[in-house]
Amino acid sequence: MEDKNFIRKIIEDDLQSGKHERPITRFPPEPNGFLHLGHARAIIMNHVLAKDYDGTFYLRFDDTNPLTEDTLYVEAIKRDIAWLGCEWDELFFASDYFDIMYERAMLLVKKGLAYVCDLSAEAIRKTRGDLTTPGEESPYRDRPVEENVRLFEAMKNGEFADGEKVLRAKIDMKSPNMNMRDPVVYRIQRGRHHNTGDKWCIYPMYDFAHPLEDAIEGITHSLCSLEFEDHRPLYDWFVKHCEMENVPRQIEFGKLKIANQIVGKRNIRQLVEKGVVDGWDDPRLVTLSALRRRGVPPEAIHNFVRALGLPKSEGETELHMLDEYIRDHLKVHARRIHAVTDPVKVVITNYPEDKVERLQAPFNRENEALGMRELTFSNTLYIDREDFLEEKPNKKWKRLSLGLEVRLMHAYFIKANEVEYDADGRVETIYATYDPKTKSGTGFTERKPNGTIHFVDALTAVPAEIRLYGNLLEDTDSDKPIEARVNKQSKIVKQGFIEGSLTPETGESYQFVRTGYFTVDDDSTEGSFVFNRTVALKSSFKPKK
RNA sequence: UGGGCUAUGGCCAAGAGGUUAAGGCAUCGGACUUUGACUCCGACAUCGGUGGUUCGAAUCCACCUAGCCCAGCCA
């Protein structure tokens, strides 16, 4: 796929000018939550941009805050990225660099570019000024270098309580860029780190740690999102004054935002805790694990992300755009089978009661490699309730009605003659007759049927739970609390049937002919399958009243 | 109100002085069809606004408007 974007241009220029021989990129997640669709842009683009130029792509966990991080998340993140197919050349942890980070911070101290500040968090906030008024310098700003050296070392050695002191960069309290107003470089924070345990009680802040991590790894192009543009001067300041050998370049791009979707970790957590969704991988969510469970092929996510490119503007993409890439991939890769989600019984009155025919049918006409399967046909079948209407509603109706003849896909023409209703007045059984001359594959052309519908033979039908998903949010008014916006119909569970002689496995996607793509859920048990609707088929059928 | 960004059709998005303003999604026609799917044809913008520079501007300049981000010892 051809994706044009300004970062690709920058890389090409850098390669041509000889600034770099090969690009080195990285995806630097903090292991404190699940990855979602929005992250896919960063992961895929970093990976693609490296690989397209024979470069290197790293996965680096930005684990500089032990209070929020957990190995549980590093495992989940690794699993999701691997699933996306973005193999990393090497795996790193920012915490592996704590020694060198400390050493470089000490260098800053010795150069008089950083100082230990005794102000409380509250006091620092108050003296930082605001958007329009400059900040005031800390009374500790001019501490002698020797004292700073001693104090910073004491901080590291655990001689102070959490929050008692911080190390700050000495830059400019009057800068219009808030990030340059003597930002905190190290804070004291006791808590067991998932990787380094109790070795440290001081941890570097993102603004200091990130540029060093990039420089240490030799990252050439450090991609991040727009909100870090203001941090770039600081990024460059640290790389320069810490005297890092490699000088990475930070480049910002716009985040991938999906319209009307819940993406924030706290919001998702809330939905999980309140039981609105069934977990972080509830198929209605857009976490990568949820998409995987719903059956979205990683290839579809790649194509989607690459089609969107890497803009510097910020828009909201509609999720249905992804649907098209899902269908596009599944179209040739999925086997197509018959399934009914809302079964209505059809009895073929002129078909011998004890007769069973075996019909051969290809799994996918557009992909012969998927092979053939066998459908059975007997006098009792199921069709979908919406494929029958007692009276033909309009000339466009291409399904079954009394007196009309339709083709049962891969089988015969049948004509509906009578209906039987249940106590509630719902269609219970349709009595029909078939025409043996119309068997599929015989080239019968004497009559045109009113349409073609699918069926499942009752004799071999396998029960299946079919979960249909709709948008989790029904209200686009983002001012309302999330709970007030959830769509109660976002998950509908149906009990239906799929054709027999199949052996669906968890994660396998099928096209249910004429309805959509469905993927086998892990909740399936032997003989009773559970399918998640991945995406519906498109339809130009517009029922009009 | 200080600073940093962004602004191209319903939704994304190419475009970097001279192109008929790519492409995708959506939509609307139509053909085909043993999936109302697929496929195939066809329709669908003068580029936030206003001035300017130029033979010529979405592309350069000025001003204006709108939106996003920044005042964590989060990342």
Coordinates of C-alpha atoms (C1' of nucleotides) in Angstrom, one line a residue:
Chain A
M1 CA 0.0 0.0 0.0
E2 CA 1.1 3.5 -0.8
D3 CA 0.8 5.8 2.1
K4 CA 2.1 9.3 1.8
N5 CA 2.8 11.3 4.8
F6 CA 5.2 14.1 5.9
I7 CA 7.2 11.8 8.2
R8 CA 8.0 9.5 5.4
K9 CA 9.3 12.5 3.5
I10 CA 11.5 13.5 6.4
I11 CA 12.9 10.0 6.6
E12 CA 13.6 9.9 2.9
D13 CA 15.3 13.3 3.1
D14 CA 17.5 12.2 6.0
L15 CA 18.5 9.0 4.2
Q16 CA 19.3 10.9 1.1
S17 CA 21.3 13.6 2.8
G18 CA 23.3 10.9 4.6
K19 CA 22.1 12.1 8.0
H20 CA 21.1 8.5 8.8
E21 CA 21.9 5.2 7.1
R22 CA 18.8 3.5 8.3
P23 CA 15.9 4.7 10.4
I24 CA 15.4 3.4 13.9
T25 CA 11.9 3.8 15.4
R26 CA 10.2 2.6 18.5
F27 CA 6.8 2.2 20.1
P28 CA 7.1 3.3 23.8
P29 CA 3.9 2.3 25.7
E30 CA 3.6 2.8 29.4
P31 CA 2.5 -0.6 30.8
N32 CA -0.5 0.7 32.7
G33 CA -3.4 -0.3 30.5
F34 CA -4.7 -2.0 27.4
L35 CA -3.9 -0.9 23.9
H36 CA -6.7 0.3 21.7
L37 CA -7.3 1.1 18.1
G38 CA -5.8 4.6 18.5
H39 CA -2.5 3.0 19.4
A40 CA -2.6 1.0 16.3
R41 CA -1.6 4.0 14.3
A42 CA 1.6 4.6 16.3
I43 CA 2.5 0.9 16.4
I44 CA 1.9 0.2 12.7
M45 CA 3.4 3.5 11.4
N46 CA 6.6 3.2 13.5
H47 CA 6.9 -0.4 12.3
V48 CA 6.2 0.3 8.7
L49 CA 8.4 3.4 8.5
A50 CA 11.4 1.4 9.9
K51 CA 10.8 -1.6 7.8
D52 CA 10.2 0.2 4.5
Y53 CA 13.7 1.6 4.7
D54 CA 15.4 -1.5 6.0
G55 CA 15.5 0.0 9.4
T56 CA 14.9 -1.2 12.9
F57 CA 11.8 -1.1 15.1
Y58 CA 12.0 -1.5 18.9
L59 CA 9.3 -2.1 21.5
R60 CA 10.2 -0.2 24.7
F61 CA 8.2 0.0 27.8
D62 CA 8.3 3.4 29.3
D63 CA 8.1 2.2 32.8
T64 CA 9.2 5.2 34.9
N65 CA 6.3 5.2 37.3
P66 CA 6.1 2.2 39.5
L67 CA 2.8 3.3 41.0
T68 CA 0.8 2.7 37.9
E69 CA 2.6 0.0 36.1
D70 CA 2.4 -3.8 36.1
T71 CA 3.8 -6.8 34.3
L72 CA 0.3 -7.8 33.6
Y73 CA 0.1 -5.0 31.1
V74 CA 3.5 -5.6 29.6
E75 CA 2.3 -9.1 28.7
A76 CA -1.0 -7.8 27.3
I77 CA 0.7 -5.2 25.3
K78 CA 3.2 -7.6 23.9
R79 CA 0.5 -10.0 22.9
D80 CA -1.5 -7.3 21.1
I81 CA 1.4 -6.0 19.2
A82 CA 2.5 -9.4 18.2
W83 CA -1.1 -10.1 17.0
L84 CA -0.9 -7.0 14.9
G85 CA 2.1 -8.5 13.2
C86 CA 4.5 -5.7 14.2
E87 CA 7.4 -7.8 15.3
W88 CA 9.9 -5.8 17.2
D89 CA 13.6 -6.3 16.6
E90 CA 14.4 -5.8 20.3
L91 CA 12.5 -5.3 23.5
F92 CA 13.7 -2.7 26.0
F93 CA 12.6 -1.3 29.3
A94 CA 13.2 2.3 30.2
S95 CA 14.0 1.0 33.7
D96 CA 17.1 -0.8 32.2
Y97 CA 18.5 2.7 31.8
F98 CA 18.0 4.0 35.3
D99 CA 21.7 3.9 36.1
I100 CA 22.7 6.0 33.1
M101 CA 19.8 8.3 33.6
Y102 CA 20.9 9.0 37.1
E103 CA 24.4 9.5 36.0
R104 CA 23.3 12.0 33.3
A105 CA 21.2 13.8 35.8
M106 CA 24.2 14.1 38.0
L107 CA 26.0 15.5 35.0
L108 CA 23.4 18.2 34.8
V109 CA 23.8 19.0 38.4
K110 CA 27.6 19.3 38.1
K111 CA 27.2 21.6 35.1
G112 CA 25.0 23.8 37.2
L113 CA 22.0 23.0 35.1
A114 CA 19.9 21.2 37.7
Y115 CA 19.2 21.8 41.3
V116 CA 17.6 20.1 44.3
C117 CA 14.5 22.0 45.3
D118 CA 12.8 21.6 48.7
L119 CA 9.6 23.3 47.7
S120 CA 6.5 21.2 48.1
A121 CA 4.5 20.1 45.1
E122 CA 1.9 22.7 46.1
A123 CA 4.5 25.4 46.3
I124 CA 6.0 24.5 43.0
R125 CA 2.6 24.7 41.4
K126 CA 2.0 28.1 42.9
T127 CA 5.3 29.5 41.8
R128 CA 5.1 28.2 38.3
G129 CA 2.9 31.1 37.2
D130 CA 0.2 30.5 34.7
L131 CA -0.4 30.9 31.0
T132 CA -0.1 34.6 31.0
T133 CA 2.1 35.3 34.1
P134 CA 5.7 34.2 34.4
G135 CA 6.8 32.0 37.3
E136 CA 8.9 32.9 40.2
E137 CA 12.3 31.3 40.8
S138 CA 12.6 28.8 43.6
P139 CA 14.6 30.0 46.6
Y140 CA 16.7 26.9 46.2
R141 CA 17.6 27.6 42.6
D142 CA 21.0 28.9 43.4
R143 CA 22.2 26.2 45.7
P144 CA 25.9 25.6 45.2
V145 CA 26.8 22.8 42.9
E146 CA 28.5 20.8 45.7
E147 CA 25.4 20.9 47.8
N148 CA 23.2 19.8 44.9
V149 CA 25.5 16.9 44.3
R150 CA 25.3 15.9 47.9
L151 CA 21.6 16.3 48.1
F152 CA 20.8 14.5 44.9
E153 CA 22.9 11.6 46.0
A154 CA 21.1 11.6 49.3
M155 CA 17.8 11.6 47.5
K156 CA 18.9 8.5 45.6
N157 CA 20.1 6.9 48.8
G158 CA 16.7 7.2 50.4
E159 CA 17.6 9.9 53.0
F160 CA 14.4 11.8 52.3
A161 CA 10.8 11.1 52.4
D162 CA 8.6 10.9 49.3
G163 CA 7.9 14.3 48.0
E164 CA 10.3 16.0 50.3
K165 CA 12.7 17.1 47.5
V166 CA 12.9 17.0 43.8
L167 CA 15.6 17.6 41.2
R168 CA 14.7 20.4 38.8
A169 CA 16.3 21.5 35.6
K170 CA 17.5 25.1 35.7
I171 CA 16.0 26.7 32.6
D172 CA 13.7 29.7 32.6
M173 CA 10.9 30.5 34.9
K174 CA 9.7 33.2 32.6
S175 CA 9.4 31.1 29.5
P176 CA 6.1 31.3 27.7
N177 CA 6.4 27.6 27.3
M178 CA 5.3 26.2 30.7
N179 CA 7.5 23.1 30.1
M180 CA 10.6 25.1 30.3
R181 CA 9.9 26.6 33.8
D182 CA 12.4 24.6 35.7
P183 CA 10.7 21.2 35.1
V184 CA 11.0 18.4 37.7
V185 CA 13.6 15.9 36.5
Y186 CA 13.5 13.4 39.4
R187 CA 11.0 12.8 42.2
I188 CA 11.2 10.6 45.3
Q189 CA 8.6 7.8 45.1
R190 CA 8.7 4.6 47.0
G191 CA 6.9 1.7 45.5
R192 CA 7.9 -1.6 44.2
H193 CA 8.8 -1.4 40.5
H194 CA 7.8 -4.3 38.4
N195 CA 11.3 -4.5 37.0
T196 CA 13.8 -3.0 39.4
G197 CA 12.0 -3.8 42.6
D198 CA 13.2 -1.7 45.5
K199 CA 16.5 -0.7 44.0
W200 CA 15.4 2.9 43.4
C201 CA 13.4 5.3 45.4
I202 CA 13.8 8.1 42.9
Y203 CA 12.3 8.0 39.4
P204 CA 12.9 10.2 36.4
M205 CA 10.1 12.2 34.9
Y206 CA 8.9 11.5 31.3
D207 CA 10.4 14.7 29.9
F208 CA 13.8 13.8 31.1
A209 CA 13.6 10.0 30.6
H210 CA 12.1 9.9 27.2
P211 CA 14.8 11.8 25.2
L212 CA 17.5 9.8 27.0
E213 CA 15.9 6.5 26.2
D214 CA 15.6 7.5 22.6
A215 CA 19.2 8.7 22.5
I216 CA 20.5 5.6 24.2
E217 CA 18.8 3.3 21.7
G218 CA 19.9 5.4 18.8
I219 CA 16.4 6.2 17.7
T220 CA 16.6 8.4 14.7
H221 CA 13.0 9.5 14.4
S222 CA 11.0 9.6 17.6
L223 CA 7.3 9.8 16.8
C224 CA 4.8 11.0 19.3
S225 CA 1.5 12.7 19.3
L226 CA 0.7 16.4 18.9
E227 CA 0.3 17.3 22.6
F228 CA 4.1 16.8 22.9
E229 CA 5.0 19.6 20.5
D230 CA 5.4 21.9 23.4
H231 CA 7.8 19.4 25.0
R232 CA 10.1 19.3 22.0
P233 CA 12.3 22.2 23.2
L234 CA 12.8 20.4 26.5
Y235 CA 13.5 17.1 24.7
D236 CA 16.2 18.8 22.7
W237 CA 17.5 20.6 25.8
F238 CA 18.0 17.3 27.7
V239 CA 19.6 15.5 24.7
K240 CA 22.0 18.4 24.3
H241 CA 23.0 19.1 27.9
C242 CA 23.2 15.5 28.9
E243 CA 25.7 15.2 26.1
M244 CA 24.1 12.3 24.5
E245 CA 25.9 10.9 21.5
N246 CA 22.9 10.2 19.3
V247 CA 20.6 13.0 18.6
P248 CA 17.1 11.7 18.0
R249 CA 14.5 13.9 16.4
Q250 CA 11.0 14.2 17.9
I251 CA 8.3 14.4 15.3
E252 CA 4.7 14.8 16.2
F253 CA 1.6 13.6 14.4
G254 CA -2.1 13.6 15.1
K255 CA -3.7 10.9 17.2
L256 CA -6.2 8.5 15.6
K257 CA -9.5 9.4 17.1
I258 CA -12.5 7.3 16.5
A259 CA -15.9 9.0 16.5
N260 CA -18.3 8.1 19.2
Q261 CA -16.1 5.5 20.8
I262 CA -14.9 5.1 24.4
V263 CA -11.2 4.9 24.5
G264 CA -9.9 6.4 27.7
K265 CA -8.6 3.9 30.2
R266 CA -10.6 5.3 33.1
N267 CA -13.8 5.4 31.1
I268 CA -13.4 1.8 30.0
R269 CA -12.5 0.7 33.5
Q270 CA -15.7 2.4 34.7
L271 CA -17.8 0.5 32.2
V272 CA -16.1 -2.8 33.2
E273 CA -16.7 -2.1 36.9
K274 CA -20.3 -1.1 36.4
G275 CA -20.9 -4.2 34.4
V276 CA -22.0 -2.3 31.3
V277 CA -19.5 -4.3 29.3
D278 CA -18.2 -7.8 29.9
G279 CA -14.6 -6.9 30.3
W280 CA -11.6 -5.2 28.6
D281 CA -12.1 -7.5 25.6
D282 CA -15.9 -7.0 25.3
P283 CA -16.4 -7.0 21.5
R284 CA -18.2 -3.6 21.6
L285 CA -15.0 -1.9 22.8
V286 CA -12.2 -0.9 20.5
T287 CA -9.3 -2.2 22.6
L288 CA -7.1 -4.4 20.4
S289 CA -8.1 -7.4 22.5
A290 CA -11.8 -6.6 21.9
L291 CA -11.3 -6.3 18.2
R292 CA -9.4 -9.6 18.1
R293 CA -12.2 -11.2 20.0
R294 CA -14.8 -9.8 17.6
G295 CA -12.8 -11.3 14.8
V296 CA -11.3 -8.3 13.2
P297 CA -8.3 -9.4 11.1
P298 CA -5.1 -7.6 11.9
E299 CA -4.7 -7.1 8.2
A300 CA -7.8 -5.0 8.2
I301 CA -6.4 -2.8 10.9
H302 CA -3.2 -2.3 9.0
N303 CA -5.0 -1.3 5.8
F304 CA -7.3 1.0 7.8
V305 CA -4.4 2.7 9.5
R306 CA -2.4 3.0 6.4
A307 CA -5.3 4.4 4.5
L308 CA -5.6 7.1 7.1
G309 CA -2.0 8.1 6.8
L310 CA -0.1 10.1 9.3
P311 CA -1.6 13.6 9.3
K312 CA -0.7 16.5 11.5
S313 CA -4.3 17.6 11.7
E314 CA -6.7 16.0 14.1
G315 CA -10.0 14.6 13.0
E316 CA -12.3 11.9 14.0
T317 CA -12.6 8.9 11.9
E318 CA -15.9 7.0 11.7
L319 CA -15.6 3.4 12.7
H320 CA -17.5 2.1 9.8
M321 CA -14.5 2.9 7.7
L322 CA -12.8 0.0 9.4
D323 CA -15.8 -2.2 8.6
E324 CA -15.0 -1.9 4.9
Y325 CA -11.4 -3.1 5.4
I326 CA -12.7 -6.0 7.5
R327 CA -15.1 -7.1 4.8
D328 CA -12.4 -6.6 2.2
H329 CA -10.1 -9.0 3.9
L330 CA -12.6 -11.6 5.0
K331 CA -14.3 -11.6 1.6
V332 CA -11.7 -14.0 0.2
H333 CA -10.3 -15.5 3.4
A334 CA -13.5 -16.6 5.2
R335 CA -15.5 -19.7 4.4
R336 CA -19.1 -18.9 3.6
I337 CA -21.7 -21.0 5.3
H338 CA -25.4 -21.1 5.9
A339 CA -26.7 -20.0 9.3
V340 CA -30.0 -18.8 10.5
T341 CA -30.2 -16.4 13.5
D342 CA -34.0 -16.4 13.9
P343 CA -35.2 -19.7 12.6
V344 CA -38.6 -20.4 11.1
K345 CA -39.4 -24.0 10.1
V346 CA -40.1 -24.9 6.5
V347 CA -41.7 -28.3 5.7
I348 CA -41.5 -29.5 2.1
T349 CA -44.7 -31.4 1.7
N350 CA -43.8 -33.1 -1.5
Y351 CA -40.4 -34.3 -0.3
P352 CA -40.2 -37.9 1.0
E353 CA -40.0 -37.8 4.8
D354 CA -37.2 -40.3 5.1
K355 CA -35.1 -39.0 2.2
V356 CA -31.9 -37.1 2.8
E357 CA -29.8 -35.7 0.0
R358 CA -26.2 -34.6 0.2
L359 CA -25.3 -31.5 -1.7
Q360 CA -21.8 -30.4 -2.6
A361 CA -21.1 -26.7 -2.3
P362 CA -18.0 -24.6 -2.4
F363 CA -17.0 -22.7 0.7
N364 CA -16.1 -19.6 -1.2
R365 CA -16.6 -19.1 -4.9
E366 CA -14.0 -16.4 -4.9
N367 CA -11.4 -18.6 -3.3
E368 CA -11.5 -22.2 -4.5
A369 CA -8.6 -23.1 -2.2
L370 CA -11.1 -23.1 0.7
G371 CA -12.6 -26.3 -0.7
M372 CA -16.0 -27.8 -0.6
R373 CA -18.4 -28.9 2.0
E374 CA -21.5 -31.0 2.1
L375 CA -25.0 -29.7 2.8
T376 CA -27.9 -32.0 3.6
F377 CA -31.4 -31.5 2.4
S378 CA -34.5 -33.1 3.8
N379 CA -38.2 -32.3 4.2
T380 CA -37.7 -30.0 7.2
L381 CA -35.5 -26.9 7.0
Y382 CA -35.0 -23.6 8.8
I383 CA -34.9 -20.3 7.1
D384 CA -34.4 -16.8 8.6
R385 CA -37.6 -15.2 9.8
E386 CA -37.0 -12.1 7.9
D387 CA -36.8 -14.0 4.6
F388 CA -40.5 -14.7 4.7
L389 CA -43.5 -12.3 4.5
E390 CA -46.9 -13.7 3.9
E391 CA -47.6 -11.2 1.2
K392 CA -45.1 -9.8 -1.1
P393 CA -44.7 -6.2 0.1
N394 CA -43.5 -4.6 -3.1
K395 CA -42.0 -5.4 -6.4
K396 CA -38.5 -5.3 -5.1
W397 CA -39.1 -8.1 -2.6
K398 CA -36.7 -10.9 -3.5
R399 CA -37.5 -13.3 -0.7
L400 CA -40.2 -15.9 0.1
S401 CA -44.0 -15.2 0.2
L402 CA -47.1 -17.3 -0.2
G403 CA -47.4 -18.3 -3.8
L404 CA -43.9 -17.3 -4.6
E405 CA -41.0 -19.4 -5.5
V406 CA -37.4 -18.8 -4.4
R407 CA -34.2 -20.7 -4.8
L408 CA -32.7 -22.3 -1.7
M409 CA -29.1 -21.6 -2.3
H410 CA -27.2 -24.7 -3.5
A411 CA -30.5 -26.7 -3.5
Y412 CA -34.0 -26.4 -5.0
F413 CA -36.7 -23.9 -5.8
I414 CA -39.4 -24.0 -3.2
K415 CA -42.8 -22.5 -3.3
A416 CA -44.6 -21.4 -0.1
N417 CA -48.2 -22.6 0.1
E418 CA -49.4 -22.3 3.7
V419 CA -48.4 -20.8 7.0
E420 CA -49.1 -22.0 10.5
Y421 CA -48.9 -19.5 13.4
D422 CA -48.1 -20.0 17.0
A423 CA -50.2 -18.8 20.0
D424 CA -48.6 -15.3 19.7
G425 CA -49.5 -15.0 16.1
R426 CA -45.9 -15.5 14.9
V427 CA -45.1 -17.6 11.9
E428 CA -44.3 -21.0 13.2
T429 CA -44.2 -23.3 10.1
I430 CA -44.2 -22.6 6.4
Y431 CA -45.5 -25.4 4.2
A432 CA -43.9 -25.5 0.8
T433 CA -43.4 -27.7 -2.2
Y434 CA -40.1 -28.1 -4.1
D435 CA -39.5 -28.8 -7.8
P436 CA -37.0 -31.6 -8.4
K437 CA -36.1 -30.2 -11.8
T438 CA -34.6 -27.1 -10.2
K439 CA -31.7 -28.7 -8.4
S440 CA -28.7 -26.5 -8.1
G441 CA -26.1 -27.2 -10.8
T442 CA -28.4 -28.7 -13.3
G443 CA -28.7 -25.5 -15.3
F444 CA -32.4 -25.2 -14.9
T445 CA -33.5 -22.0 -16.6
E446 CA -37.2 -22.4 -17.4
R447 CA -38.3 -20.1 -14.6
K448 CA -36.7 -17.3 -12.7
P449 CA -37.2 -17.6 -8.9
N450 CA -38.2 -14.5 -6.9
G451 CA -34.8 -14.6 -5.3
T452 CA -32.3 -16.8 -3.6
I453 CA -32.3 -17.4 0.2
H454 CA -30.2 -19.6 2.4
F455 CA -31.4 -22.4 4.7
V456 CA -30.2 -24.9 7.2
D457 CA -31.4 -28.5 7.1
A458 CA -33.1 -29.3 10.4
L459 CA -31.7 -32.8 10.4
T460 CA -28.1 -31.8 10.7
A461 CA -28.4 -28.2 12.0
V462 CA -26.1 -27.4 14.9
P463 CA -27.3 -25.0 17.5
A464 CA -25.4 -21.8 17.9
E465 CA -25.5 -18.7 20.0
I466 CA -25.1 -15.7 17.8
R467 CA -24.1 -12.4 19.4
L468 CA -25.0 -9.3 17.4
Y469 CA -23.2 -6.1 18.3
G470 CA -24.2 -2.5 17.7
N471 CA -22.6 0.7 18.7
L472 CA -22.0 0.9 22.4
L473 CA -23.0 4.5 22.5
E474 CA -26.3 5.5 21.0
D475 CA -26.0 9.2 21.8
T476 CA -23.4 11.3 20.2
D477 CA -23.9 14.1 22.8
S478 CA -20.6 13.8 24.5
D479 CA -21.7 16.1 27.3
K480 CA -23.9 13.5 28.9
P481 CA -22.3 11.0 31.3
I482 CA -21.3 7.8 29.5
E483 CA -23.8 5.6 31.3
A484 CA -26.6 7.8 30.0
R485 CA -25.4 7.3 26.4
V486 CA -25.1 3.5 26.2
N487 CA -27.2 1.7 23.7
K488 CA -29.2 -1.0 25.4
Q489 CA -29.4 -2.8 22.1
S490 CA -25.7 -2.9 21.6
K491 CA -25.6 -6.6 22.3
I492 CA -28.3 -8.9 21.2
V493 CA -28.0 -12.6 21.7
K494 CA -29.8 -15.0 19.3
Q495 CA -30.2 -18.7 19.4
G496 CA -29.9 -20.0 15.8
F497 CA -28.4 -22.8 13.8
I498 CA -25.5 -23.3 11.5
E499 CA -25.1 -26.0 8.9
G500 CA -23.7 -29.3 10.1
S501 CA -20.4 -30.9 9.4
L502 CA -18.3 -27.9 10.4
T503 CA -15.6 -27.8 13.0
P504 CA -15.3 -24.2 13.9
E505 CA -12.4 -23.2 16.1
T506 CA -12.1 -20.2 18.4
G507 CA -11.0 -17.2 16.4
E508 CA -12.1 -18.5 13.1
S509 CA -14.2 -16.2 10.9
Y510 CA -17.0 -17.2 8.6
Q511 CA -19.3 -15.4 6.4
F512 CA -22.9 -16.3 7.2
V513 CA -24.2 -16.0 3.7
R514 CA -26.4 -13.0 3.1
T515 CA -26.0 -11.6 6.6
G516 CA -22.4 -10.9 7.7
Y517 CA -19.1 -12.1 9.0
F518 CA -19.0 -14.0 12.3
T519 CA -16.2 -15.2 14.4
V520 CA -16.1 -18.1 16.9
D521 CA -15.9 -16.9 20.5
D522 CA -13.9 -18.7 23.1
D523 CA -17.2 -19.2 25.1
S524 CA -18.0 -21.9 22.6
T525 CA -18.4 -25.4 24.0
E526 CA -18.3 -28.7 22.2
G527 CA -21.5 -29.0 20.1
S528 CA -22.7 -25.5 21.0
F529 CA -21.0 -22.7 19.3
V530 CA -20.9 -19.1 20.1
F531 CA -20.4 -16.6 17.3
N532 CA -19.7 -12.9 17.5
R533 CA -20.8 -10.8 14.6
T534 CA -17.6 -9.2 13.4
V535 CA -19.4 -7.0 10.8
A536 CA -22.6 -7.2 8.8
L537 CA -22.6 -7.5 5.1
K538 CA -23.4 -4.3 3.2
S539 CA -26.9 -4.1 1.9
S540 CA -28.7 -1.9 -0.5
F541 CA -32.0 -3.3 0.6
K542 CA -34.1 -0.4 1.8
P543 CA -37.4 -1.5 3.2
K544 CA -39.8 1.4 2.5
K545 CA -43.1 1.8 4.1
Chain B
rU1 C1' -5.6 37.4 27.3
rG2 C1' 1.1 34.0 26.9
rG3 C1' 3.0 30.0 24.0
rG4 C1' 2.6 25.7 20.5
rC5 C1' -0.4 23.6 16.5
rU6 C1' -4.4 22.8 12.9
rA7 C1' -8.1 24.4 9.1
rU8 C1' -9.2 20.8 1.4
rG9 C1' -16.5 17.7 -0.3
rG10 C1' -21.0 14.1 4.9
rC11 C1' -16.1 11.4 7.4
rC12 C1' -10.8 10.6 6.6
rA13 C1' -6.9 12.4 3.3
rA14 C1' -3.1 13.6 -0.9
rG15 C1' -1.4 18.1 -2.7
rA16 C1' 4.8 22.3 -1.2
rG17 C1' 3.1 28.6 -7.6
rG18 C1' 0.9 26.3 -13.6
rU19 C1' -2.5 19.0 -12.2
rU20 C1' -9.1 18.2 -15.3
rA21 C1' -8.0 19.7 -6.9
rA22 C1' -5.3 12.1 -6.0
rG23 C1' -7.4 8.1 -3.3
rG24 C1' -10.5 5.7 0.5
rC25 C1' -15.2 5.6 3.4
rA26 C1' -20.3 7.2 2.9
rU27 C1' -24.2 8.7 -0.5
rC28 C1' -27.1 8.6 -5.2
rG29 C1' -27.9 6.3 -10.1
rG30 C1' -27.2 1.9 -13.3
rA31 C1' -25.3 -3.2 -15.1
rC32 C1' -24.4 -8.1 -13.4
rU33 C1' -25.7 -11.8 -9.8
rU34 C1' -27.8 -19.3 -7.2
rU35 C1' -25.4 -13.9 -1.3
rG36 C1' -30.4 -7.3 -2.1
rA37 C1' -23.0 -9.4 -1.0
rC38 C1' -18.9 -9.2 -4.4
rU39 C1' -17.6 -7.0 -9.1
rC40 C1' -18.3 -3.3 -12.9
rC41 C1' -19.8 1.5 -14.8
rG42 C1' -21.4 6.6 -13.7
rA43 C1' -22.5 11.0 -10.4
rC44 C1' -20.5 13.8 -6.3
rA45 C1' -15.4 20.1 -3.9
rU46 C1' -12.3 25.5 -6.2
rC47 C1' -9.5 24.3 -1.1
rG48 C1' -12.0 28.5 6.9
rG49 C1' -12.6 34.1 5.7
rU50 C1' -10.8 38.8 3.6
rG51 C1' -7.1 41.5 1.3
rG52 C1' -2.4 41.3 -1.3
rU53 C1' 2.1 39.4 -4.4
rU54 C1' 2.1 37.0 -9.3
rC55 C1' 0.8 36.3 -16.3
rG56 C1' -0.9 32.4 -12.9
rA57 C1' -2.1 30.4 -5.7
rA58 C1' -5.3 25.3 -2.1
rU59 C1' 0.0 26.1 -2.5
rC60 C1' 3.7 32.8 -1.0
rC61 C1' 2.5 37.3 2.4
rA62 C1' -0.8 40.1 5.8
rC63 C1' -4.9 40.4 8.8
rC64 C1' -9.1 37.9 10.7
rU65 C1' -12.1 33.6 12.3
rA66 C1' -12.7 28.7 14.3
rG67 C1' -10.9 24.3 16.8
rC68 C1' -7.0 21.5 19.6
rC69 C1' -2.9 21.3 23.3
rC70 C1' 0.1 23.4 27.7
rA71 C1' -0.3 25.8 34.5
rG72 C1' 1.1 16.6 37.2
rC73 C1' 6.5 15.5 42.0
rC74 C1' 1.4 11.3 34.9
rA75 C1' 3.0 9.6 30.3

